[in-house]
């Protein structure tokens, strides 16, 4: 045990330094991104709207979102950064979050079905659980085709609350890829980068949120043309 601890310690220290670097670098990036955005607003007032400024704004926004996601993920993985846990109405929170995606699904000509068991409560962090549901539904919308099907389910088992999000997919999902789906920046379909606008980090954040609640999250595909993400949280 003594020698194994000596071997593991440098790896652990390196990982902690990596997380601190991501957090520190993220904070350093926030200021120049804010300045660039402000300068773009001034240029837009002087020159008027044009495609070049719009393109710069779009990429600055993407970079800002990625920076915030990386900082959030690094903080979630810090052992000393404990979430404040309180009892809250889980069913209501999931329902409210899902309702904002109904119009998006309709606009994209996609079927969206919700089955939420009422009166389910959970001891956890409400803000991060909302973020978890948003990530899962956003992912389902991005990777489902036109006229695709999305479903969200919430039910309670003895000692556990189960949240699942299902969506059909346009392209075939190799079953061997499922084991890598929670890796940072990994995508099941890399060719859709520019279309979806994501960064490939959402499911990594979802996994960190679930782990902070002492839960489990896993993905499955039965036919290779659908994806089911299941979250199990202790009741």
PDB file of C-alpha atoms in Angstrom:
ATOM      1  CA  UNK A   1       0.000   0.000   0.000  1.00  0.00           C
ATOM      2  CA  UNK A   2       2.870   2.354   0.855  1.00  0.00           C
ATOM      3  CA  UNK A   3       4.557   1.882  -2.541  1.00  0.00           C
ATOM      4  CA  UNK A   4       1.274   1.997  -4.469  1.00  0.00           C
ATOM      5  CA  UNK A   5       0.441   5.326  -2.791  1.00  0.00           C
ATOM      6  CA  UNK A   6       3.861   6.664  -3.817  1.00  0.00           C
ATOM      7  CA  UNK A   7       3.213   5.600  -7.418  1.00  0.00           C
ATOM      8  CA  UNK A   8      -0.312   7.059  -7.521  1.00  0.00           C
ATOM      9  CA  UNK A   9       0.535  10.370  -5.794  1.00  0.00           C
ATOM     10  CA  UNK A  10       2.267  12.020  -8.829  1.00  0.00           C
ATOM     11  CA  UNK A  11      -0.666  11.032 -11.063  1.00  0.00           C
ATOM     12  CA  UNK A  12      -3.158  12.444  -8.574  1.00  0.00           C
ATOM     13  CA  UNK A  13      -1.171  15.657  -8.173  1.00  0.00           C
ATOM     14  CA  UNK A  14      -0.894  16.037 -11.959  1.00  0.00           C
ATOM     15  CA  UNK A  15      -4.666  15.620 -12.317  1.00  0.00           C
ATOM     16  CA  UNK A  16      -5.335  18.218  -9.606  1.00  0.00           C
ATOM     17  CA  UNK A  17      -2.936  20.655 -11.303  1.00  0.00           C
ATOM     18  CA  UNK A  18      -4.732  20.068 -14.594  1.00  0.00           C
ATOM     19  CA  UNK A  19      -8.112  20.931 -13.013  1.00  0.00           C
ATOM     20  CA  UNK A  20      -6.668  24.065 -11.360  1.00  0.00           C
ATOM     21  CA  UNK A  21      -5.130  25.107 -14.675  1.00  0.00           C
ATOM     22  CA  UNK A  22      -8.488  24.759 -16.475  1.00  0.00           C
ATOM     23  CA  UNK A  23     -10.228  26.844 -13.800  1.00  0.00           C
ATOM     24  CA  UNK A  24      -7.525  29.542 -13.749  1.00  0.00           C
ATOM     25  CA  UNK A  25      -7.198  29.692 -17.537  1.00  0.00           C
ATOM     26  CA  UNK A  26     -10.980  29.901 -17.875  1.00  0.00           C
ATOM     27  CA  UNK A  27     -11.145  32.901 -15.588  1.00  0.00           C
ATOM     28  CA  UNK A  28      -8.298  34.562 -17.496  1.00  0.00           C
ATOM     29  CA  UNK A  29     -10.155  34.045 -20.785  1.00  0.00           C
ATOM     30  CA  UNK A  30     -13.384  35.591 -19.517  1.00  0.00           C
ATOM     31  CA  UNK A  31     -12.030  39.160 -19.406  1.00  0.00           C
ATOM     32  CA  UNK A  32     -10.686  39.351 -23.010  1.00  0.00           C
ATOM     33  CA  UNK A  33     -13.862  37.675 -24.301  1.00  0.00           C
ATOM     34  CA  UNK A  34     -15.971  40.298 -22.529  1.00  0.00           C
ATOM     35  CA  UNK A  35     -13.795  43.081 -24.004  1.00  0.00           C
ATOM     36  CA  UNK A  36     -14.059  41.595 -27.520  1.00  0.00           C
ATOM     37  CA  UNK A  37     -17.846  41.449 -27.204  1.00  0.00           C
ATOM     38  CA  UNK A  38     -17.977  45.076 -26.064  1.00  0.00           C
ATOM     39  CA  UNK A  39     -15.718  46.184 -28.943  1.00  0.00           C
ATOM     40  CA  UNK A  40     -17.926  44.297 -31.400  1.00  0.00           C
ATOM     41  CA  UNK A  41     -20.982  46.178 -30.114  1.00  0.00           C
ATOM     42  CA  UNK A  42     -19.166  49.494 -30.673  1.00  0.00           C
ATOM     43  CA  UNK A  43     -18.111  48.469 -34.195  1.00  0.00           C
ATOM     44  CA  UNK A  44     -21.662  47.382 -34.970  1.00  0.00           C
ATOM     45  CA  UNK A  45     -22.988  50.807 -33.916  1.00  0.00           C
ATOM     46  CA  UNK A  46     -20.432  52.556 -36.140  1.00  0.00           C
ATOM     47  CA  UNK A  47     -20.459  50.253 -39.179  1.00  0.00           C
ATOM     48  CA  UNK A  48     -23.902  48.717 -38.917  1.00  0.00           C
ATOM     49  CA  UNK A  49     -24.672  45.013 -39.021  1.00  0.00           C
ATOM     50  CA  UNK A  50     -22.644  42.869 -41.444  1.00  0.00           C
ATOM     51  CA  UNK A  51     -21.830  39.197 -41.917  1.00  0.00           C
ATOM     52  CA  UNK A  52     -18.223  39.525 -40.704  1.00  0.00           C
ATOM     53  CA  UNK A  53     -19.174  40.992 -37.339  1.00  0.00           C
ATOM     54  CA  UNK A  54     -21.958  38.430 -36.984  1.00  0.00           C
ATOM     55  CA  UNK A  55     -19.480  35.629 -37.662  1.00  0.00           C
ATOM     56  CA  UNK A  56     -17.023  36.970 -35.058  1.00  0.00           C
ATOM     57  CA  UNK A  57     -19.849  37.307 -32.522  1.00  0.00           C
ATOM     58  CA  UNK A  58     -20.956  33.741 -33.151  1.00  0.00           C
ATOM     59  CA  UNK A  59     -17.470  32.325 -32.542  1.00  0.00           C
ATOM     60  CA  UNK A  60     -16.851  34.509 -29.478  1.00  0.00           C
ATOM     61  CA  UNK A  61     -20.126  33.235 -28.037  1.00  0.00           C
ATOM     62  CA  UNK A  62     -19.106  29.617 -28.678  1.00  0.00           C
ATOM     63  CA  UNK A  63     -15.733  30.177 -27.042  1.00  0.00           C
ATOM     64  CA  UNK A  64     -17.368  31.832 -24.014  1.00  0.00           C
ATOM     65  CA  UNK A  65     -19.800  28.907 -23.644  1.00  0.00           C
ATOM     66  CA  UNK A  66     -16.962  26.377 -23.898  1.00  0.00           C
ATOM     67  CA  UNK A  67     -14.935  28.302 -21.294  1.00  0.00           C
ATOM     68  CA  UNK A  68     -17.876  28.363 -18.886  1.00  0.00           C
ATOM     69  CA  UNK A  69     -18.506  24.634 -19.430  1.00  0.00           C
ATOM     70  CA  UNK A  70     -14.866  23.738 -18.732  1.00  0.00           C
ATOM     71  CA  UNK A  71     -14.826  25.848 -15.543  1.00  0.00           C
ATOM     72  CA  UNK A  72     -18.100  24.269 -14.398  1.00  0.00           C
ATOM     73  CA  UNK A  73     -16.776  20.753 -15.059  1.00  0.00           C
ATOM     74  CA  UNK A  74     -13.485  21.437 -13.242  1.00  0.00           C
ATOM     75  CA  UNK A  75     -15.377  22.791 -10.226  1.00  0.00           C
ATOM     76  CA  UNK A  76     -17.727  19.792 -10.179  1.00  0.00           C
ATOM     77  CA  UNK A  77     -14.742  17.442 -10.082  1.00  0.00           C
ATOM     78  CA  UNK A  78     -13.084  19.231  -7.156  1.00  0.00           C
ATOM     79  CA  UNK A  79     -13.600  17.078  -4.065  1.00  0.00           C
ATOM     80  CA  UNK A  80     -13.793  20.116  -1.758  1.00  0.00           C
ATOM     81  CA  UNK A  81     -16.488  21.750  -3.888  1.00  0.00           C
ATOM     82  CA  UNK A  82     -19.604  20.135  -2.387  1.00  0.00           C
ATOM     83  CA  UNK A  83     -23.039  21.011  -3.737  1.00  0.00           C
ATOM     84  CA  UNK A  84     -25.652  22.263  -1.326  1.00  0.00           C
ATOM     85  CA  UNK A  85     -28.310  19.555  -1.086  1.00  0.00           C
ATOM     86  CA  UNK A  86     -31.915  20.296  -0.094  1.00  0.00           C
ATOM     87  CA  UNK A  87     -35.260  18.559  -0.613  1.00  0.00           C
ATOM     88  CA  UNK A  88     -37.079  19.892  -3.695  1.00  0.00           C
ATOM     89  CA  UNK A  89     -39.978  18.826  -5.979  1.00  0.00           C
ATOM     90  CA  UNK A  90     -38.078  16.837  -8.616  1.00  0.00           C
ATOM     91  CA  UNK A  91     -41.147  16.185 -10.802  1.00  0.00           C
ATOM     92  CA  UNK A  92     -41.987  19.902 -11.001  1.00  0.00           C
ATOM     93  CA  UNK A  93     -38.404  20.916 -11.823  1.00  0.00           C
ATOM     94  CA  UNK A  94     -38.116  18.345 -14.627  1.00  0.00           C
ATOM     95  CA  UNK A  95     -41.538  19.312 -15.995  1.00  0.00           C
ATOM     96  CA  UNK A  96     -40.696  23.049 -16.009  1.00  0.00           C
ATOM     97  CA  UNK A  97     -37.365  22.422 -17.715  1.00  0.00           C
ATOM     98  CA  UNK A  98     -38.892  20.101 -20.315  1.00  0.00           C
ATOM     99  CA  UNK A  99     -41.664  22.569 -21.185  1.00  0.00           C
ATOM    100  CA  UNK A 100     -39.111  25.012 -22.607  1.00  0.00           C
ATOM    101  CA  UNK A 101     -38.030  22.335 -25.107  1.00  0.00           C
ATOM    102  CA  UNK A 102     -41.559  21.564 -26.339  1.00  0.00           C
ATOM    103  CA  UNK A 103     -41.660  24.579 -28.677  1.00  0.00           C
ATOM    104  CA  UNK A 104     -38.149  23.815 -29.987  1.00  0.00           C
ATOM    105  CA  UNK A 105     -39.130  20.242 -30.794  1.00  0.00           C
ATOM    106  CA  UNK A 106     -42.283  21.409 -32.554  1.00  0.00           C
ATOM    107  CA  UNK A 107     -40.363  24.001 -34.576  1.00  0.00           C
ATOM    108  CA  UNK A 108     -37.930  21.278 -35.694  1.00  0.00           C
ATOM    109  CA  UNK A 109     -40.800  18.945 -36.625  1.00  0.00           C
ATOM    110  CA  UNK A 110     -39.925  16.416 -33.924  1.00  0.00           C
ATOM    111  CA  UNK A 111     -42.209  14.439 -31.627  1.00  0.00           C
ATOM    112  CA  UNK A 112     -41.585  15.107 -27.927  1.00  0.00           C
ATOM    113  CA  UNK A 113     -43.350  13.019 -25.279  1.00  0.00           C
ATOM    114  CA  UNK A 114     -43.098  13.453 -21.506  1.00  0.00           C
ATOM    115  CA  UNK A 115     -44.171  10.938 -18.861  1.00  0.00           C
ATOM    116  CA  UNK A 116     -43.407  12.365 -15.440  1.00  0.00           C
ATOM    117  CA  UNK A 117     -44.629  10.683 -12.279  1.00  0.00           C
ATOM    118  CA  UNK A 118     -46.087  13.456 -10.086  1.00  0.00           C
ATOM    119  CA  UNK A 119     -45.096  14.276  -6.521  1.00  0.00           C
ATOM    120  CA  UNK A 120     -41.567  12.843  -6.779  1.00  0.00           C
ATOM    121  CA  UNK A 121     -39.149  14.699  -4.523  1.00  0.00           C
ATOM    122  CA  UNK A 122     -35.366  14.512  -4.284  1.00  0.00           C
ATOM    123  CA  UNK A 123     -32.667  15.682  -1.923  1.00  0.00           C
ATOM    124  CA  UNK A 124     -30.150  17.358  -4.187  1.00  0.00           C
ATOM    125  CA  UNK A 125     -29.007  20.576  -5.796  1.00  0.00           C
ATOM    126  CA  UNK A 126     -31.923  22.004  -7.771  1.00  0.00           C
ATOM    127  CA  UNK A 127     -29.837  24.261 -10.018  1.00  0.00           C
ATOM    128  CA  UNK A 128     -27.508  21.474 -11.141  1.00  0.00           C
ATOM    129  CA  UNK A 129     -30.418  19.047 -11.664  1.00  0.00           C
ATOM    130  CA  UNK A 130     -32.069  21.616 -13.958  1.00  0.00           C
ATOM    131  CA  UNK A 131     -28.771  21.860 -15.815  1.00  0.00           C
ATOM    132  CA  UNK A 132     -28.640  18.059 -16.091  1.00  0.00           C
ATOM    133  CA  UNK A 133     -32.119  17.871 -17.660  1.00  0.00           C
ATOM    134  CA  UNK A 134     -31.256  20.736 -20.043  1.00  0.00           C
ATOM    135  CA  UNK A 135     -28.099  18.938 -21.192  1.00  0.00           C
ATOM    136  CA  UNK A 136     -29.897  15.650 -21.837  1.00  0.00           C
ATOM    137  CA  UNK A 137     -32.800  17.253 -23.715  1.00  0.00           C
ATOM    138  CA  UNK A 138     -30.513  19.565 -25.698  1.00  0.00           C
ATOM    139  CA  UNK A 139     -28.424  16.564 -26.705  1.00  0.00           C
ATOM    140  CA  UNK A 140     -31.557  14.626 -27.731  1.00  0.00           C
ATOM    141  CA  UNK A 141     -32.798  17.530 -29.872  1.00  0.00           C
ATOM    142  CA  UNK A 142     -29.444  18.085 -31.558  1.00  0.00           C
ATOM    143  CA  UNK A 143     -28.912  14.500 -32.608  1.00  0.00           C
ATOM    144  CA  UNK A 144     -32.464  13.477 -33.533  1.00  0.00           C
ATOM    145  CA  UNK A 145     -33.467  13.840 -37.196  1.00  0.00           C
ATOM    146  CA  UNK A 146     -36.449  15.731 -38.589  1.00  0.00           C
ATOM    147  CA  UNK A 147     -39.644  13.841 -37.672  1.00  0.00           C
ATOM    148  CA  UNK A 148     -37.590  12.048 -35.031  1.00  0.00           C
ATOM    149  CA  UNK A 149     -38.923  10.981 -31.654  1.00  0.00           C
ATOM    150  CA  UNK A 150     -37.836  12.182 -28.217  1.00  0.00           C
ATOM    151  CA  UNK A 151     -39.219  10.992 -24.904  1.00  0.00           C
ATOM    152  CA  UNK A 152     -38.537  11.920 -21.291  1.00  0.00           C
ATOM    153  CA  UNK A 153     -39.574   9.717 -18.376  1.00  0.00           C
ATOM    154  CA  UNK A 154     -39.452  10.154 -14.615  1.00  0.00           C
ATOM    155  CA  UNK A 155     -40.526   7.503 -12.147  1.00  0.00           C
ATOM    156  CA  UNK A 156     -39.691   6.440  -8.626  1.00  0.00           C
ATOM    157  CA  UNK A 157     -38.432   3.039  -7.541  1.00  0.00           C
ATOM    158  CA  UNK A 158     -37.948   1.961  -3.932  1.00  0.00           C
ATOM    159  CA  UNK A 159     -34.922   3.973  -2.826  1.00  0.00           C
ATOM    160  CA  UNK A 160     -34.258   5.547  -6.229  1.00  0.00           C
ATOM    161  CA  UNK A 161     -35.501   8.156  -8.688  1.00  0.00           C
ATOM    162  CA  UNK A 162     -35.024   7.325 -12.372  1.00  0.00           C
ATOM    163  CA  UNK A 163     -34.813   9.913 -15.144  1.00  0.00           C
ATOM    164  CA  UNK A 164     -34.463   8.718 -18.741  1.00  0.00           C
ATOM    165  CA  UNK A 165     -34.220  10.556 -22.066  1.00  0.00           C
ATOM    166  CA  UNK A 166     -34.649   8.694 -25.353  1.00  0.00           C
ATOM    167  CA  UNK A 167     -34.169   9.905 -28.915  1.00  0.00           C
ATOM    168  CA  UNK A 168     -33.989   8.423 -32.372  1.00  0.00           C
ATOM    169  CA  UNK A 169     -30.861   9.196 -34.395  1.00  0.00           C
ATOM    170  CA  UNK A 170     -30.234   9.784 -38.068  1.00  0.00           C
ATOM    171  CA  UNK A 171     -26.959   7.897 -38.343  1.00  0.00           C
ATOM    172  CA  UNK A 172     -25.992   4.488 -37.061  1.00  0.00           C
ATOM    173  CA  UNK A 173     -24.502   4.438 -33.544  1.00  0.00           C
ATOM    174  CA  UNK A 174     -21.762   1.798 -33.225  1.00  0.00           C
ATOM    175  CA  UNK A 175     -22.317  -0.121 -29.976  1.00  0.00           C
ATOM    176  CA  UNK A 176     -18.578   0.032 -29.210  1.00  0.00           C
ATOM    177  CA  UNK A 177     -18.835   3.854 -29.135  1.00  0.00           C
ATOM    178  CA  UNK A 178     -21.310   3.860 -26.235  1.00  0.00           C
ATOM    179  CA  UNK A 179     -18.539   3.206 -23.690  1.00  0.00           C
ATOM    180  CA  UNK A 180     -16.818   6.462 -24.753  1.00  0.00           C
ATOM    181  CA  UNK A 181     -19.864   8.696 -24.851  1.00  0.00           C
ATOM    182  CA  UNK A 182     -19.072  10.464 -21.553  1.00  0.00           C
ATOM    183  CA  UNK A 183     -15.502  11.344 -22.554  1.00  0.00           C
ATOM    184  CA  UNK A 184     -14.765  15.045 -22.970  1.00  0.00           C
ATOM    185  CA  UNK A 185     -15.027  16.265 -26.579  1.00  0.00           C
ATOM    186  CA  UNK A 186     -16.002  12.810 -27.828  1.00  0.00           C
ATOM    187  CA  UNK A 187     -18.808  12.773 -30.408  1.00  0.00           C
ATOM    188  CA  UNK A 188     -20.766   9.863 -31.790  1.00  0.00           C
ATOM    189  CA  UNK A 189     -20.996  11.781 -35.076  1.00  0.00           C
ATOM    190  CA  UNK A 190     -18.028  14.188 -35.538  1.00  0.00           C
ATOM    191  CA  UNK A 191     -19.367  15.325 -38.927  1.00  0.00           C
ATOM    192  CA  UNK A 192     -22.207  17.216 -37.190  1.00  0.00           C
ATOM    193  CA  UNK A 193     -19.944  19.643 -35.272  1.00  0.00           C
ATOM    194  CA  UNK A 194     -20.853  22.784 -37.159  1.00  0.00           C
ATOM    195  CA  UNK A 195     -24.515  21.838 -37.467  1.00  0.00           C
ATOM    196  CA  UNK A 196     -25.236  21.181 -33.806  1.00  0.00           C
ATOM    197  CA  UNK A 197     -23.151  23.987 -32.299  1.00  0.00           C
ATOM    198  CA  UNK A 198     -22.129  21.857 -29.308  1.00  0.00           C
ATOM    199  CA  UNK A 199     -18.663  21.216 -27.925  1.00  0.00           C
ATOM    200  CA  UNK A 200     -18.858  17.513 -27.083  1.00  0.00           C
ATOM    201  CA  UNK A 201     -18.616  18.223 -23.367  1.00  0.00           C
ATOM    202  CA  UNK A 202     -22.269  18.237 -22.307  1.00  0.00           C
ATOM    203  CA  UNK A 203     -22.502  14.563 -21.325  1.00  0.00           C
ATOM    204  CA  UNK A 204     -19.242  14.873 -19.349  1.00  0.00           C
ATOM    205  CA  UNK A 205     -20.905  17.624 -17.316  1.00  0.00           C
ATOM    206  CA  UNK A 206     -24.034  15.471 -16.941  1.00  0.00           C
ATOM    207  CA  UNK A 207     -21.899  12.636 -15.581  1.00  0.00           C
ATOM    208  CA  UNK A 208     -20.185  14.987 -13.101  1.00  0.00           C
ATOM    209  CA  UNK A 209     -23.553  16.273 -11.840  1.00  0.00           C
ATOM    210  CA  UNK A 210     -24.879  12.733 -11.374  1.00  0.00           C
ATOM    211  CA  UNK A 211     -21.684  11.663  -9.573  1.00  0.00           C
ATOM    212  CA  UNK A 212     -21.993  14.659  -7.227  1.00  0.00           C
ATOM    213  CA  UNK A 213     -25.447  13.294  -6.285  1.00  0.00           C
ATOM    214  CA  UNK A 214     -24.036   9.774  -5.727  1.00  0.00           C
ATOM    215  CA  UNK A 215     -26.049   8.518  -8.699  1.00  0.00           C
ATOM    216  CA  UNK A 216     -25.393   6.537 -11.864  1.00  0.00           C
ATOM    217  CA  UNK A 217     -25.731   7.459 -15.530  1.00  0.00           C
ATOM    218  CA  UNK A 218     -25.389   5.186 -18.527  1.00  0.00           C
ATOM    219  CA  UNK A 219     -26.292   5.044 -22.229  1.00  0.00           C
ATOM    220  CA  UNK A 220     -27.652   2.191 -24.300  1.00  0.00           C
ATOM    221  CA  UNK A 221     -28.735   1.608 -27.884  1.00  0.00           C
ATOM    222  CA  UNK A 222     -30.865  -1.367 -28.889  1.00  0.00           C
ATOM    223  CA  UNK A 223     -31.009  -0.887 -32.638  1.00  0.00           C
ATOM    224  CA  UNK A 224     -28.109   1.473 -33.386  1.00  0.00           C
ATOM    225  CA  UNK A 225     -30.552   4.180 -34.479  1.00  0.00           C
ATOM    226  CA  UNK A 226     -31.633   5.405 -31.047  1.00  0.00           C
ATOM    227  CA  UNK A 227     -30.026   6.463 -27.791  1.00  0.00           C
ATOM    228  CA  UNK A 228     -31.327   6.009 -24.256  1.00  0.00           C
ATOM    229  CA  UNK A 229     -29.664   7.900 -21.398  1.00  0.00           C
ATOM    230  CA  UNK A 230     -30.721   6.677 -17.959  1.00  0.00           C
ATOM    231  CA  UNK A 231     -29.973   8.510 -14.708  1.00  0.00           C
ATOM    232  CA  UNK A 232     -30.559   6.799 -11.352  1.00  0.00           C
ATOM    233  CA  UNK A 233     -30.430   9.007  -8.257  1.00  0.00           C
ATOM    234  CA  UNK A 234     -30.790   7.906  -4.630  1.00  0.00           C
ATOM    235  CA  UNK A 235     -34.221   8.931  -3.313  1.00  0.00           C
TER     236      UNK A 235
END
